[in-house]
Amino acid sequence: MAENINNTTDGLIDKIILWFYKNDVDVPPNTVTSSSDSSEWTRFRDIEIEIIEEAYQESKADVLLDKHRIDLKNLMQIRLDDNKKQGSVKREIVSGRTKCLRQGRFSGAPVITSEAISSTTYGNFDSWCPFLRSWLMSSAGKRAWLHFPSCIEACAQGIIQEAFQHDSNSNSEAAFMAKKIRQCVGRSQLEVSKLCIHFYTKDSFLYDVLNKALRELDLSKLETLGPLGYLIGAYSRGAQEFVGTVYRGMELKYSEIEQYKCAIGMWKTWPAYTSTSKNRKMAEFYGNTLFVIEITDNKLSAPRTFDISNISSFPAEEEVLLPAGACFQIINVTQNREQKYIIDIQI
C-alpha cells in the first residue's frame, strides 16, 4: 500500500508516500476536466504505488499500468482501451504510524496441521516445510541451490507466470518485481532475501498465491513459487532470531477454537508463512481470538522467527515473520473478561 519516503528496504515509521486515483469518467471532446468533483479517492495497490513513485522520481512524463496510463505531468489516469475514460490522480506524504494492523495480513486464520513431525523445530528452515523440501529435491531446485543466479532468474520468471495465471491485472506489478529481483544478480543471498521479503509484505497477488500453495501443498506451483518461498526463508541464514512474545488476532469459528482446545500439549505447525506483531494492542484490534506466541531461545536450530519491521513497507506494524512449517506447542486456551479467546502457544 505504501512507498517509504526514503528507501524501499530501509523504512522509517515517520512518513510514507501514497498515490490515489478517482474512478474513470467519460470525458466529452474539448472538455476541461477538474479534480474537484465529489467522487472518492481510492488508493493504488502497493506495487502500483512503487511503480508510479519510481517514474515520478525519475521525472518521467507517464507510466503504464495494466489498464491505465498515468499522466504524471497532468496527474491523470487514462484507460488504455478508451482514452475518453479518465480520472485524477494525486500523491500524498502521510504519517507512517498506524493504529491497527492490516486485517488481511494479520488476522486471517492459518490452517492448523495434524501432529507435527517432531516436537520442536531443529535444523535449517528448508527442512520444516514440505513444499520447500519438495522444491529443493526437484531438478530445478537442485540447480538453483548450486547456482544462485539461476535461482534469482527462476524467482523472477515464476512471479511473472503467477501474475498471468492469477488474472488480477497484476502483470505490470509482476514485471516490476521481476525487474528488481533480476537487478540483484551479483549481490549476496541476504540482500536478495530482503528484497523478496519486502515484496512479500506488500498487499498483492504474490502474498495470496504463495501462502495458498504452501497451505495446500500444491506441488503444481513448485516451479513458479518454489524459488520465491526459498529466498524468503533463506533470510534466516543471515538474520538474528527474534526471541520474545508476539501476537496475532484472528476471527475463529467455535469449531476451530475447539480444535486448539483438544490439542493442548500437542505440537502442531502452520504450513504457510505467518505474520505476527510485537504490538499486542494492535493485534487485539481484530477478531474474537488472540494468539500469544512465546518464542523461546533454541541454540540447536537456525533462526525460526525474524523481525522484518526494518524491511517491511509498514514498519509500524512491528512484524515478526514465522517461517512456513515452524512447529509450535499449544499451551492453553482461555477466555478473558471481554470474552475474547486467548490461545497461548510456544515456539
C-alpha positions as MATLAB code, in Angstrom:
seq = 'MAENINNTTDGLIDKIILWFYKNDVDVPPNTVTSSSDSSEWTRFRDIEIEIIEEAYQESKADVLLDKHRIDLKNLMQIRLDDNKKQGSVKREIVSGRTKCLRQGRFSGAPVITSEAISSTTYGNFDSWCPFLRSWLMSSAGKRAWLHFPSCIEACAQGIIQEAFQHDSNSNSEAAFMAKKIRQCVGRSQLEVSKLCIHFYTKDSFLYDVLNKALRELDLSKLETLGPLGYLIGAYSRGAQEFVGTVYRGMELKYSEIEQYKCAIGMWKTWPAYTSTSKNRKMAEFYGNTLFVIEITDNKLSAPRTFDISNISSFPAEEEVLLPAGACFQIINVTQNREQKYIIDIQI';
ca = [
       0.000    0.000    0.000;
       2.730    2.431    0.849;
       6.026    3.538   -0.600;
       8.543    4.575    2.040;
       9.723    8.121    1.679;
      13.400    7.241    1.998;
      14.072    3.743    0.729;
      12.079    0.664   -0.233;
      14.067   -1.628    2.064;
      15.014    0.624    4.977;
      11.721    2.147    6.075;
      11.139    4.857    8.586;
       7.940    4.923   10.584;
       7.522    8.687   10.266;
       6.473    9.287    6.635;
       5.268    7.229    3.696;
       4.183    8.114    0.174;
       0.791    7.121   -1.212;
      -0.806    7.577   -4.629;
      -4.583    7.792   -5.122;
      -6.949    7.854   -8.092;
     -10.548    8.727   -8.831;
     -12.744    6.401  -10.863;
     -12.770    6.699  -14.646;
     -15.304    9.068  -16.164;
     -16.259    9.614  -19.790;
     -14.748   12.904  -20.895;
     -16.590   14.591  -23.793;
     -14.368   16.111  -26.516;
     -12.857   19.514  -25.700;
     -13.935   19.253  -22.065;
     -11.642   20.569  -19.353;
     -11.570   18.054  -16.509;
     -11.494   19.062  -12.860;
     -10.026   17.261   -9.880;
     -12.513   18.876   -7.516;
     -15.532   16.641   -8.210;
     -17.154   14.772   -5.338;
     -16.083   11.196   -6.227;
     -13.941    9.468   -3.634;
     -10.223    8.864   -3.850;
      -9.034    5.245   -3.990;
      -5.524    4.174   -3.070;
      -3.476    2.405   -5.725;
      -2.231   -1.073   -4.903;
       1.102   -1.354   -3.121;
       3.292   -2.319   -6.076;
       1.481    0.136   -8.343;
       2.486    2.856   -5.895;
       6.121    1.781   -6.179;
       5.879    1.816   -9.987;
       4.301    5.266  -10.102;
       6.615    6.748   -7.478;
       9.725    5.463   -9.251;
       8.570    7.081  -12.509;
       7.741   10.281  -10.609;
      11.197   10.392   -9.009;
      12.779    9.861  -12.437;
      10.736   12.813  -13.815;
       9.034   10.653  -16.436;
       6.054   12.090  -18.275;
       3.951    8.976  -17.792;
       3.986    5.342  -16.734;
       1.937    2.324  -17.813;
      -0.059    0.017  -15.556;
      -2.133   -2.943  -16.716;
      -5.231   -0.985  -17.693;
      -4.162    2.644  -17.439;
      -1.560    5.176  -18.441;
      -0.673    7.523  -15.601;
      -0.006   11.035  -16.913;
       2.401   12.397  -14.295;
       2.526   15.858  -15.833;
      -1.218   16.461  -15.623;
      -1.886   13.999  -12.778;
      -4.431   11.998  -14.730;
      -5.151    8.302  -15.188;
      -6.292    7.325  -18.697;
      -7.762    3.984  -19.769;
      -5.582    2.227  -22.337;
      -8.603    0.821  -24.186;
     -10.599    4.069  -24.140;
      -8.752    7.361  -23.713;
     -12.042    9.149  -23.080;
     -12.221    7.432  -19.712;
     -10.046    9.477  -17.409;
      -9.661   10.248  -13.729;
      -7.480   12.357  -11.488;
      -4.527   11.013   -9.504;
      -2.731   12.557   -6.553;
       0.375   11.992   -4.469;
       0.351   12.352   -0.684;
       3.020   12.154    2.003;
       1.378   10.832    5.144;
       2.312    9.596    8.583;
       3.700    6.081    8.605;
       2.340    5.436   12.065;
      -0.653    3.141   12.285;
      -3.195    2.358   14.973;
      -4.077   -1.099   13.716;
      -2.634   -3.910   11.629;
      -3.701   -4.770    8.088;
      -6.618   -7.129    8.519;
      -5.875   -9.499    5.641;
      -2.237   -9.870    6.657;
      -2.510  -10.218   10.428;
      -5.985  -11.593   11.168;
      -6.643  -14.391    8.686;
      -6.937  -17.782   10.346;
      -3.999  -20.020    9.344;
      -4.688  -23.690    8.790;
      -3.593  -25.822   11.734;
      -1.951  -29.066   10.686;
      -2.085  -32.513   12.171;
       0.591  -33.627   14.632;
       3.962  -32.090   13.837;
       6.717  -34.411   12.646;
       8.905  -33.506   15.619;
       8.325  -31.866   18.965;
      10.388  -28.837   18.034;
      11.974  -27.157   15.054;
      15.615  -28.022   14.507;
      17.979  -27.634   11.589;
      17.515  -25.301    8.645;
      14.284  -23.614    7.599;
      14.061  -25.620    4.362;
      13.592  -28.884    6.287;
      10.427  -27.645    8.047;
       8.154  -27.035    5.062;
       7.079  -29.933    2.775;
       6.620  -27.558   -0.179;
      10.161  -26.171    0.094;
      11.620  -29.642    0.682;
       9.935  -30.853   -2.489;
      11.289  -27.924   -4.484;
      14.843  -28.431   -3.223;
      14.654  -32.107   -4.185;
      13.488  -31.275   -7.715;
      15.962  -30.829  -10.577;
      15.123  -27.111  -10.748;
      15.651  -26.727   -7.008;
      18.993  -28.543   -7.058;
      20.157  -26.408   -9.981;
      19.121  -23.182   -8.248;
      20.736  -24.240   -4.980;
      24.040  -24.952   -6.726;
      23.953  -21.844   -8.933;
      22.417  -18.873   -7.121;
      21.951  -16.612  -10.206;
      19.678  -19.275  -11.703;
      17.585  -19.136   -8.512;
      17.178  -15.379   -8.961;
      16.073  -15.816  -12.581;
      13.706  -18.665  -11.683;
      12.149  -16.485   -8.976;
      11.630  -13.601  -11.423;
      10.124  -15.848  -14.089;
       7.862  -17.536  -11.548;
       6.412  -14.224  -10.372;
       5.591  -13.227  -13.960;
       3.946  -16.589  -14.676;
       1.889  -16.470  -11.476;
       0.589  -12.987  -12.302;
      -0.577  -14.218  -15.699;
      -2.305  -17.247  -14.155;
      -3.826  -15.231  -11.316;
      -5.692  -12.993  -13.789;
      -5.926   -9.985  -11.458;
      -4.488   -7.292  -13.742;
      -1.158   -7.639  -11.955;
       1.173   -8.155  -14.922;
       2.780   -4.719  -14.628;
       3.340   -5.310  -10.905;
       4.910   -8.705  -11.593;
       7.177   -7.237  -14.284;
       8.306   -4.531  -11.853;
       9.110   -7.037   -9.091;
      10.878   -9.346  -11.547;
      12.994   -6.448  -12.827;
      14.072   -5.501   -9.312;
      14.890   -9.106   -8.424;
      16.941   -9.574  -11.611;
      18.924   -6.468  -10.720;
      20.144   -8.395   -7.660;
      22.364  -10.730   -9.706;
      25.845  -10.472   -8.207;
      24.569   -9.441   -4.784;
      24.531  -11.555   -1.641;
      21.759  -14.018   -0.891;
      20.830  -11.942    2.161;
      20.198   -8.850    0.010;
      18.038  -10.835   -2.407;
      16.096  -12.344    0.507;
      15.469   -8.886    1.955;
      14.012   -7.705   -1.343;
      11.774  -10.778   -1.621;
      10.505  -10.221    1.926;
       9.923   -6.547    1.116;
       7.692   -7.567   -1.807;
       6.046  -10.259    0.329;
       4.970   -7.603    2.849;
       3.040   -5.807    0.116;
      -0.656   -6.487   -0.335;
      -0.519   -8.139   -3.748;
      -1.395  -11.303   -5.625;
       2.011  -12.690   -4.620;
       1.178  -12.928   -0.916;
      -2.054  -14.780   -1.696;
      -0.729  -17.301   -4.224;
       2.400  -18.189   -2.230;
       0.626  -18.879    1.048;
      -2.184  -20.745   -0.727;
       0.380  -23.048   -2.356;
       2.119  -23.629    0.990;
      -1.129  -24.314    2.859;
      -2.438  -26.724    0.232;
       0.964  -28.251   -0.607;
       0.206  -27.519   -4.264;
       3.138  -29.189   -5.998;
       1.997  -27.814   -9.365;
       3.378  -24.476   -8.110;
       6.873  -25.770   -7.322;
       8.465  -24.320  -10.455;
       6.872  -20.879  -10.157;
       6.790  -20.337   -6.379;
       9.495  -22.647   -5.032;
      12.317  -20.129   -5.668;
      10.394  -17.277   -4.015;
       9.483  -19.346   -0.955;
      13.086  -20.472   -0.661;
      14.502  -16.928   -0.914;
      12.105  -15.606    1.728;
      13.048  -18.403    4.112;
      16.756  -18.042    3.321;
      16.741  -14.732    5.195;
      17.117  -16.860    8.335;
      20.696  -17.713    7.334;
      21.857  -14.154    7.949;
      19.202  -12.902   10.342;
      19.233  -12.751   14.100;
      16.368  -14.713   15.584;
      13.720  -12.757   17.451;
      13.201  -14.137   20.962;
      10.265  -12.834   22.960;
       6.473  -12.635   22.730;
       4.458  -11.801   19.619;
       0.736  -11.663   18.896;
      -1.804  -12.406   16.194;
      -5.510  -11.597   16.345;
      -7.946  -13.806   14.430;
     -11.636  -14.456   13.936;
     -12.044  -18.173   14.618;
     -15.137  -20.331   14.404;
     -16.169  -22.210   17.540;
     -15.148  -25.494   15.886;
     -11.681  -24.073   15.193;
     -11.285  -22.947   18.798;
     -12.292  -26.449   19.907;
      -9.530  -27.835   17.681;
      -6.972  -25.879   19.670;
      -8.568  -26.861   22.999;
      -8.364  -30.536   22.069;
      -4.722  -30.128   21.085;
      -3.401  -28.572   24.325;
       0.049  -30.002   24.980;
       0.472  -31.154   21.375;
       2.912  -29.885   18.754;
       1.408  -28.504   15.557;
       2.506  -26.419   12.582;
       1.157  -23.628   10.419;
       2.273  -24.645    6.903;
       2.421  -21.129    5.415;
       4.396  -18.047    6.395;
       2.587  -16.372    9.298;
       2.673  -12.678   10.199;
       2.696  -11.671   13.864;
       3.291   -8.394   15.683;
       5.253   -7.372   18.760;
       2.446   -4.897   19.475;
      -0.284   -6.603   21.497;
      -2.647   -3.629   21.413;
      -2.717   -3.546   17.620;
      -3.092   -7.333   17.359;
      -6.090   -7.251   19.728;
      -7.943   -4.932   17.352;
      -9.264   -7.770   15.169;
     -11.137  -10.975   15.793;
     -12.511  -12.960   18.696;
      -9.204  -14.709   19.392;
      -5.717  -13.546   20.315;
      -2.723  -15.824   19.878;
       0.008  -15.102   22.415;
       3.131  -16.671   20.968;
       6.185  -17.146   23.160;
       9.336  -17.606   21.094;
      11.990  -19.368   23.145;
      15.741  -19.377   22.616;
      16.769  -22.589   20.842;
      20.512  -22.871   20.223;
      20.104  -26.110   18.231;
      18.088  -24.530   15.428;
      18.565  -21.982   12.686;
      16.586  -18.789   13.413;
      12.909  -19.776   13.435;
      11.402  -16.296   13.580;
      12.680  -12.960   12.377;
      11.847   -9.337   12.923;
      11.202   -7.860    9.477;
       9.971   -4.422   10.536;
      13.099   -2.795    9.076;
      12.441   -4.490    5.703;
       8.668   -4.114    5.602;
       6.863   -1.280    3.848;
       4.903   -0.959    7.096;
       7.487   -0.774    9.911;
       4.931    0.476   12.433;
       3.262   -2.943   12.350;
       6.344   -4.330   14.171;
       6.086   -7.540   12.181;
       7.816  -10.750   13.182;
       7.540  -13.430   10.493;
       7.122  -17.104   11.378;
       8.639  -19.353    8.678;
       6.500  -21.834    6.802;
       6.244  -25.082    8.745;
       7.716  -23.913   12.050;
       6.478  -26.096   14.936;
       4.653  -24.773   17.987;
       3.186  -26.286   21.145;
      -0.310  -25.331   22.276;
      -0.040  -24.395   25.963;
      -3.513  -23.177   26.953;
      -6.857  -21.821   25.704;
      -8.768  -19.397   27.946;
     -11.250  -16.504   27.763;
     -10.682  -13.045   29.215;
     -13.226  -10.654   30.749;
     -14.178   -9.344   27.305;
     -14.935  -12.932   26.209;
     -12.024  -12.923   23.793;
     -10.286  -16.272   23.489;
      -6.594  -16.279   24.388;
      -4.566  -19.116   22.880;
      -1.078  -19.436   24.352;
       1.460  -21.220   22.188;
       5.201  -21.701   22.410;
       7.790  -21.998   19.661;
];
